[in-house]
XYZ file of N, CA, C and O in Angstrom:
540
model
N -92.213 18.986 22.731
C -92.539 18.797 21.343
C -91.830 17.583 20.805
O -90.739 17.252 21.212
N -92.431 16.988 19.814
C -91.820 15.817 19.206
C -90.752 16.260 18.226
O -90.777 17.376 17.724
N -89.833 15.378 17.916
C -88.799 15.716 16.942
C -89.425 16.064 15.599
O -88.931 16.910 14.875
N -90.546 15.442 15.285
C -91.219 15.704 14.010
C -91.741 17.142 13.976
O -91.606 17.830 12.992
N -92.310 17.621 15.090
C -92.856 18.968 15.167
C -91.759 20.022 15.044
O -91.925 21.026 14.383
N -90.617 19.796 15.681
C -89.538 20.785 15.596
C -88.958 20.811 14.184
O -88.535 21.847 13.710
N -88.953 19.659 13.496
C -88.446 19.602 12.132
C -89.348 20.405 11.195
O -88.858 21.131 10.340
N -90.658 20.307 11.394
C -91.593 21.049 10.554
C -91.431 22.560 10.758
O -91.553 23.332 9.807
N -91.171 22.990 11.994
C -91.030 24.423 12.235
C -89.703 24.957 11.701
O -89.563 26.145 11.469
N -88.689 24.093 11.484
C -87.401 24.525 10.933
C -87.478 24.758 9.430
O -86.739 25.575 8.894
N -88.359 24.088 8.725
C -88.427 24.202 7.261
C -88.712 25.628 6.807
O -87.996 26.142 5.959
N -89.697 26.329 7.339
C -89.923 27.700 6.889
C -88.744 28.626 7.210
O -88.409 29.496 6.426
N -88.096 28.434 8.358
C -86.957 29.273 8.716
C -85.821 29.039 7.727
O -85.189 29.978 7.255
N -85.577 27.802 7.382
C -84.535 27.484 6.407
C -84.833 28.106 5.055
O -83.939 28.629 4.382
N -86.107 28.051 4.676
C -86.508 28.653 3.405
C -86.326 30.172 3.447
O -85.857 30.780 2.484
N -86.686 30.773 4.577
C -86.510 32.221 4.736
C -85.036 32.608 4.679
O -84.668 33.607 4.058
N -84.199 31.813 5.321
C -82.761 32.091 5.303
C -82.224 31.970 3.882
O -81.433 32.806 3.434
N -82.682 30.967 3.140
C -82.254 30.798 1.752
C -82.675 31.984 0.907
O -81.881 32.539 0.139
N -83.943 32.386 1.056
C -84.438 33.537 0.294
C -83.686 34.810 0.662
O -83.316 35.606 -0.198
N -83.449 35.017 1.958
C -82.724 36.209 2.410
C -81.311 36.221 1.833
O -80.820 37.253 1.387
N -80.690 35.062 1.829
C -79.339 34.963 1.272
C -79.329 35.306 -0.211
O -78.446 36.036 -0.685
N -80.317 34.811 -0.955
C -80.410 35.114 -2.380
C -80.660 36.606 -2.597
O -80.064 37.219 -3.481
N -81.542 37.190 -1.790
C -81.846 38.614 -1.934
C -80.635 39.473 -1.593
O -80.368 40.477 -2.266
N -79.908 39.093 -0.573
C -78.711 39.844 -0.203
C -77.667 39.747 -1.312
O -77.026 40.736 -1.666
N -77.517 38.568 -1.893
C -76.567 38.401 -3.002
C -76.959 39.294 -4.173
O -76.100 39.962 -4.765
N -78.228 39.320 -4.512
C -78.699 40.165 -5.614
C -78.501 41.638 -5.276
O -78.088 42.435 -6.117
N -78.787 41.996 -4.031
C -78.602 43.374 -3.590
C -77.136 43.792 -3.704
O -76.831 44.874 -4.206
N -76.242 42.932 -3.300
C -74.808 43.239 -3.393
C -74.399 43.398 -4.851
O -73.663 44.329 -5.194
N -74.897 42.535 -5.734
C -74.574 42.657 -7.167
C -75.090 43.981 -7.721
O -74.397 44.664 -8.475
N -76.309 44.358 -7.345
C -76.875 45.627 -7.815
C -76.064 46.815 -7.293
O -75.827 47.779 -8.020
N -75.657 46.757 -6.038
C -74.862 47.838 -5.465
C -73.505 47.928 -6.172
O -72.984 49.027 -6.390
N -72.928 46.798 -6.537
C -71.652 46.814 -7.260
C -71.836 47.439 -8.642
O -70.977 48.198 -9.102
N -72.951 47.137 -9.314
C -73.228 47.758 -10.618
C -73.377 49.267 -10.462
O -72.871 50.050 -11.263
N -74.075 49.681 -9.409
C -74.257 51.099 -9.139
C -72.913 51.779 -8.868
O -72.636 52.858 -9.391
N -72.070 51.145 -8.076
C -70.745 51.706 -7.777
C -69.915 51.828 -9.045
O -69.235 52.836 -9.257
N -69.974 50.810 -9.903
C -69.219 50.838 -11.154
C -69.677 52.004 -12.034
O -68.854 52.739 -12.593
N -70.993 52.202 -12.138
C -71.524 53.290 -12.955
C -71.131 54.646 -12.380
O -70.732 55.554 -13.120
N -71.213 54.777 -11.061
C -70.856 56.043 -10.433
C -69.371 56.356 -10.609
O -68.985 57.480 -10.931
N -68.521 55.356 -10.447
C -67.088 55.564 -10.608
C -66.743 55.881 -12.059
O -65.821 56.646 -12.332
N -67.490 55.324 -12.992
C -67.268 55.627 -14.407
C -67.550 57.098 -14.682
O -66.776 57.771 -15.372
N -68.660 57.603 -14.149
C -68.986 59.027 -14.324
C -67.910 59.907 -13.705
O -67.475 60.895 -14.300
N -67.474 59.558 -12.516
C -66.447 60.345 -11.847
C -65.129 60.274 -12.616
O -64.416 61.264 -12.719
N -64.825 59.119 -13.166
C -63.590 58.963 -13.944
C -63.575 59.874 -15.153
O -62.539 60.455 -15.495
N -64.726 60.024 -15.798
C -64.802 60.918 -16.955
C -64.540 62.356 -16.533
O -63.840 63.099 -17.225
N -65.104 62.766 -15.406
C -64.867 64.134 -14.922
C -63.388 64.343 -14.590
O -62.809 65.373 -14.892
N -62.783 63.350 -13.924
C -61.363 63.465 -13.617
C -60.542 63.525 -14.903
O -59.543 64.238 -14.973
N -60.978 62.797 -15.921
C -60.292 62.826 -17.208
C -60.328 64.217 -17.826
O -59.301 64.733 -18.289
N -61.518 64.810 -17.836
C -61.646 66.174 -18.383
C -60.813 67.154 -17.562
O -60.107 68.011 -18.117
N -60.920 67.067 -16.266
C -60.156 67.970 -15.398
C -58.656 67.806 -15.605
O -57.916 68.785 -15.712
N -58.210 66.552 -15.690
C -56.786 66.297 -15.923
C -56.339 66.818 -17.279
O -55.236 67.371 -17.414
N -57.189 66.655 -18.291
C -56.860 67.166 -19.623
C -56.732 68.683 -19.633
O -55.821 69.240 -20.261
N -57.644 69.344 -18.923
C -57.571 70.806 -18.838
C -56.332 71.254 -18.064
O -55.684 72.241 -18.424
N -55.989 70.518 -16.996
C -54.748 70.828 -16.280
C -53.547 70.621 -17.189
O -52.589 71.409 -17.179
N -53.580 69.565 -17.990
C -52.497 69.323 -18.949
C -52.395 70.455 -19.950
O -51.294 70.901 -20.300
N -53.557 70.923 -20.434
C -53.571 72.067 -21.350
C -52.989 73.305 -20.701
O -52.238 74.060 -21.330
N -53.316 73.509 -19.434
C -52.768 74.657 -18.704
C -51.244 74.536 -18.601
O -50.525 75.525 -18.766
N -50.767 73.334 -18.358
C -49.319 73.123 -18.277
C -48.630 73.374 -19.607
O -47.569 74.015 -19.659
N -49.237 72.889 -20.684
C -48.663 73.096 -22.014
C -48.610 74.577 -22.354
O -47.582 75.090 -22.814
N -49.707 75.278 -22.113
C -49.732 76.713 -22.395
C -48.736 77.445 -21.488
O -48.089 78.415 -21.916
N -48.573 76.970 -20.276
C -47.578 77.567 -19.380
C -46.162 77.426 -19.935
O -45.360 78.359 -19.878
N -45.863 76.249 -20.494
C -44.552 76.041 -21.125
C -44.399 76.947 -22.336
O -43.351 77.567 -22.552
N -45.462 77.032 -23.139
C -45.410 77.931 -24.297
C -45.225 79.380 -23.860
O -44.542 80.161 -24.536
N -45.842 79.739 -22.730
C -45.677 81.103 -22.210
C -44.216 81.371 -21.870
O -43.679 82.444 -22.191
N -43.586 80.415 -21.243
C -42.166 80.583 -20.913
C -41.319 80.702 -22.179
O -40.407 81.533 -22.256
N -41.633 79.899 -23.185
C -40.893 79.985 -24.453
C -41.153 81.316 -25.141
O -40.247 81.927 -25.713
N -42.397 81.762 -25.096
C -42.733 83.033 -25.734
C -42.028 84.191 -25.048
O -41.600 85.145 -25.712
N -41.934 84.092 -23.719
C -41.239 85.160 -22.999
C -39.773 85.239 -23.424
O -39.220 86.335 -23.594
N -39.160 84.090 -23.616
C -37.763 84.089 -24.069
C -37.648 84.560 -25.517
O -36.750 85.348 -25.858
N -38.573 84.081 -26.364
C -38.518 84.468 -27.778
C -38.903 85.927 -27.978
O -38.411 86.583 -28.906
N -39.777 86.420 -27.096
C -40.228 87.804 -27.232
C -39.074 88.786 -27.076
O -39.144 89.910 -27.588
N -38.032 88.367 -26.392
C -36.879 89.258 -26.205
C -36.206 89.596 -27.523
O -35.576 90.644 -27.647
N -36.340 88.700 -28.497
C -35.708 88.952 -29.797
C -36.731 89.054 -30.920
O -36.391 89.003 -32.092
N -38.013 89.199 -30.546
C -39.101 89.205 -31.529
C -39.167 90.511 -32.301
O -38.572 91.529 -31.936
N -39.943 90.469 -33.335
C -40.104 91.632 -34.205
C -40.815 92.777 -33.509
O -40.665 93.931 -33.931
N -41.581 92.471 -32.452
C -42.247 93.552 -31.727
C -41.258 94.550 -31.146
O -41.620 95.705 -30.884
N -40.066 94.099 -30.967
C -39.052 94.990 -30.428
C -38.761 96.134 -31.397
O -38.207 97.159 -30.997
N -39.181 95.955 -32.642
C -38.994 97.035 -33.615
C -39.990 98.167 -33.395
O -39.705 99.318 -33.714
N -41.179 97.816 -32.842
C -42.233 98.805 -32.649
C -42.239 99.333 -31.214
O -42.459 100.519 -30.989
N -42.020 98.448 -30.303
C -42.041 98.794 -28.873
C -40.665 98.527 -28.283
O -39.845 97.824 -28.872
N -40.471 99.019 -27.121
C -39.221 98.643 -26.444
C -39.201 97.124 -26.220
O -40.239 96.483 -26.087
N -38.038 96.548 -26.193
C -37.870 95.096 -26.063
C -38.598 94.547 -24.839
O -39.298 93.547 -24.921
N -38.470 95.177 -23.703
C -39.101 94.690 -22.482
C -40.625 94.722 -22.577
O -41.303 93.828 -22.065
N -41.187 95.704 -23.246
C -42.644 95.806 -23.377
C -43.186 94.698 -24.278
O -44.246 94.114 -23.997
N -42.484 94.375 -25.336
C -42.908 93.296 -26.233
C -42.967 91.961 -25.485
O -43.937 91.213 -25.589
N -41.928 91.673 -24.754
C -41.871 90.413 -23.997
C -42.963 90.370 -22.931
O -43.604 89.337 -22.710
N -43.191 91.469 -22.278
C -44.195 91.532 -21.218
C -45.605 91.319 -21.758
O -46.404 90.567 -21.167
N -45.952 91.899 -22.876
C -47.300 91.771 -23.459
C -47.587 90.327 -23.857
O -48.635 89.762 -23.499
N -46.690 89.683 -24.590
C -46.901 88.298 -25.031
C -46.955 87.350 -23.840
O -47.825 86.480 -23.747
N -46.036 87.528 -22.922
C -46.020 86.668 -21.729
C -47.285 86.809 -20.905
O -47.859 85.809 -20.449
N -47.765 88.017 -20.723
C -48.981 88.239 -19.928
C -50.205 87.600 -20.580
O -51.055 87.008 -19.896
N -50.295 87.671 -21.901
C -51.437 87.067 -22.598
C -51.438 85.545 -22.424
O -52.484 84.931 -22.154
N -50.269 84.931 -22.569
C -50.204 83.473 -22.414
C -50.435 83.038 -20.970
O -51.043 81.995 -20.713
N -49.972 83.823 -20.029
C -50.232 83.516 -18.615
C -51.733 83.583 -18.335
O -52.284 82.750 -17.606
N -52.431 84.542 -18.942
C -53.886 84.661 -18.755
C -54.598 83.424 -19.302
O -55.513 82.885 -18.659
N -54.164 82.945 -20.474
C -54.771 81.731 -21.046
C -54.513 80.531 -20.138
O -55.413 79.722 -19.863
N -53.299 80.391 -19.648
C -52.962 79.278 -18.745
C -53.811 79.345 -17.469
O -54.290 78.317 -16.979
N -54.011 80.543 -16.951
C -54.830 80.697 -15.740
C -56.274 80.283 -15.998
O -56.887 79.593 -15.173
N -56.828 80.668 -17.139
C -58.201 80.280 -17.472
C -58.336 78.762 -17.595
O -59.295 78.170 -17.088
N -57.381 78.126 -18.262
C -57.423 76.662 -18.378
C -57.289 75.994 -17.010
O -57.959 74.988 -16.731
N -56.427 76.533 -16.176
C -56.256 75.979 -14.830
C -57.526 76.074 -14.003
O -57.913 75.129 -13.317
N -58.194 77.210 -14.064
C -59.452 77.396 -13.319
C -60.519 76.433 -13.853
O -61.255 75.811 -13.074
N -60.613 76.294 -15.179
C -61.597 75.373 -15.763
C -61.311 73.928 -15.341
O -62.231 73.168 -15.024
N -60.040 73.549 -15.321
C -59.670 72.202 -14.881
C -60.007 71.963 -13.426
O -60.513 70.902 -13.047
N -59.746 72.947 -12.593
C -60.067 72.829 -11.162
C -61.565 72.658 -10.953
O -62.000 71.859 -10.124
N -62.371 73.397 -11.725
C -63.826 73.269 -11.603
C -64.288 71.864 -11.989
O -65.175 71.299 -11.345
N -63.714 71.293 -13.041
C -64.093 69.942 -13.460
C -63.773 68.916 -12.375
O -64.575 68.034 -12.078
N -62.584 69.029 -11.782
C -62.195 68.093 -10.721
C -63.094 68.281 -9.502
O -63.524 67.309 -8.878
N -63.420 69.532 -9.169
C -64.303 69.782 -8.020
C -65.700 69.221 -8.271
O -66.337 68.692 -7.361
N -66.195 69.327 -9.501
C -67.527 68.787 -9.830
C -67.560 67.269 -9.719
O -68.603 66.690 -9.437
N -66.427 66.632 -9.961
C -66.388 65.173 -9.885
C -66.533 64.695 -8.452
O -67.011 63.598 -8.205
N -66.145 65.515 -7.482
C -66.228 65.115 -6.085
C -65.079 64.197 -5.724
O -64.124 64.036 -6.481
N -65.168 63.606 -4.540
C -64.124 62.698 -4.082
C -64.134 61.401 -4.874
O -65.109 61.071 -5.546
N -63.047 60.626 -4.781
C -62.969 59.375 -5.539
C -63.736 58.223 -4.895
O -63.433 57.067 -5.125
N -64.745 58.545 -4.100
C -65.545 57.540 -3.393
C -66.943 57.505 -4.025
O -67.520 58.549 -4.300
N -67.502 56.313 -4.252
C -68.864 56.225 -4.807
C -69.910 56.587 -3.745
O -70.538 55.723 -3.146
N -70.100 57.878 -3.521
C -70.937 58.365 -2.423
C -72.378 57.896 -2.506
O -72.976 57.504 -1.503
N -72.962 57.938 -3.700
C -74.364 57.528 -3.850
C -74.520 56.051 -3.496
O -75.493 55.645 -2.868
N -73.564 55.245 -3.920
C -73.628 53.817 -3.624
C -73.498 53.575 -2.124
O -74.216 52.745 -1.556
N -72.603 54.292 -1.467
C -72.432 54.130 -0.018
C -73.721 54.502 0.702
O -74.169 53.790 1.608
N -74.352 55.605 0.289
C -75.627 56.001 0.898
C -76.689 54.921 0.686
O -77.464 54.604 1.584
N -76.713 54.355 -0.516
C -77.689 53.310 -0.828
C -77.448 52.067 0.021
O -78.388 51.455 0.528
N -76.184 51.680 0.180
C -75.857 50.508 1.000
C -76.258 50.758 2.450
O -76.815 49.879 3.111
N -75.996 51.966 2.952
C -76.385 52.292 4.329
C -77.894 52.177 4.504
O -78.375 51.660 5.512
N -78.642 52.648 3.514
C -80.101 52.554 3.579
C -80.539 51.095 3.557
O -81.451 50.700 4.294
N -79.886 50.286 2.725
C -80.219 48.863 2.657
C -79.949 48.168 3.987
O -80.769 47.380 4.467
N -78.806 48.465 4.589
C -78.451 47.860 5.876
C -79.453 48.276 6.946
O -79.898 47.448 7.747
N -79.839 49.545 6.945
C -80.816 50.021 7.931
C -82.148 49.303 7.767
O -82.787 48.903 8.750
N -82.570 49.115 6.520
C -83.829 48.422 6.268
C -83.755 46.962 6.692
O -84.694 46.423 7.290
N -82.637 46.312 6.416
C -82.464 44.910 6.793
C -82.504 44.793 8.325
O -83.155 43.901 8.879
N -81.817 45.727 9.014
C -81.822 45.698 10.486
C -83.232 45.901 11.023
O -83.644 45.241 11.963
N -83.961 46.835 10.411
C -85.328 47.111 10.855
C -86.214 45.885 10.690
O -86.965 45.525 11.590
N -86.108 45.226 9.555
C -86.940 44.042 9.313
C -86.517 42.878 10.185
O -87.331 42.044 10.560
N -85.232 42.804 10.535
C -84.756 41.727 11.393
C -85.280 41.876 12.822
O -85.468 40.887 13.522
N -85.521 43.093 13.233
C -85.996 43.339 14.596
C -87.513 43.217 14.727
O -88.041 43.337 15.814
N -88.212 43.036 13.643
C -89.669 42.894 13.696
C -90.104 41.564 14.223
O -89.688 40.567 14.215
């Protein structure tokens, strides 16, 4: 072949490579946007879960304070001192347990800190690119 003929056959390949490069760049930008959105949703769930865990901790501290205060509380006038402390402490422990369970559920719903949907999408994109490259 003449040098002119080989040059003409290189032009479409160069154009294809340029287009592929542009498409891959756009695909990567779209995947990054998707990852950002997914991580934002997960961050909100972790925020709620963390807040509920914080609430459980606060109520747990209040439970400990109530148990100490219950020893000298007015309920001791109606019930024996130990029974008054036990009733108040048990109620606050139950509230702390409920908040803890709710917080755990929120964190579990958020899933792992990895953008799973984005990773699946990238894997699908790579598989498609490989398939088209082998054609």
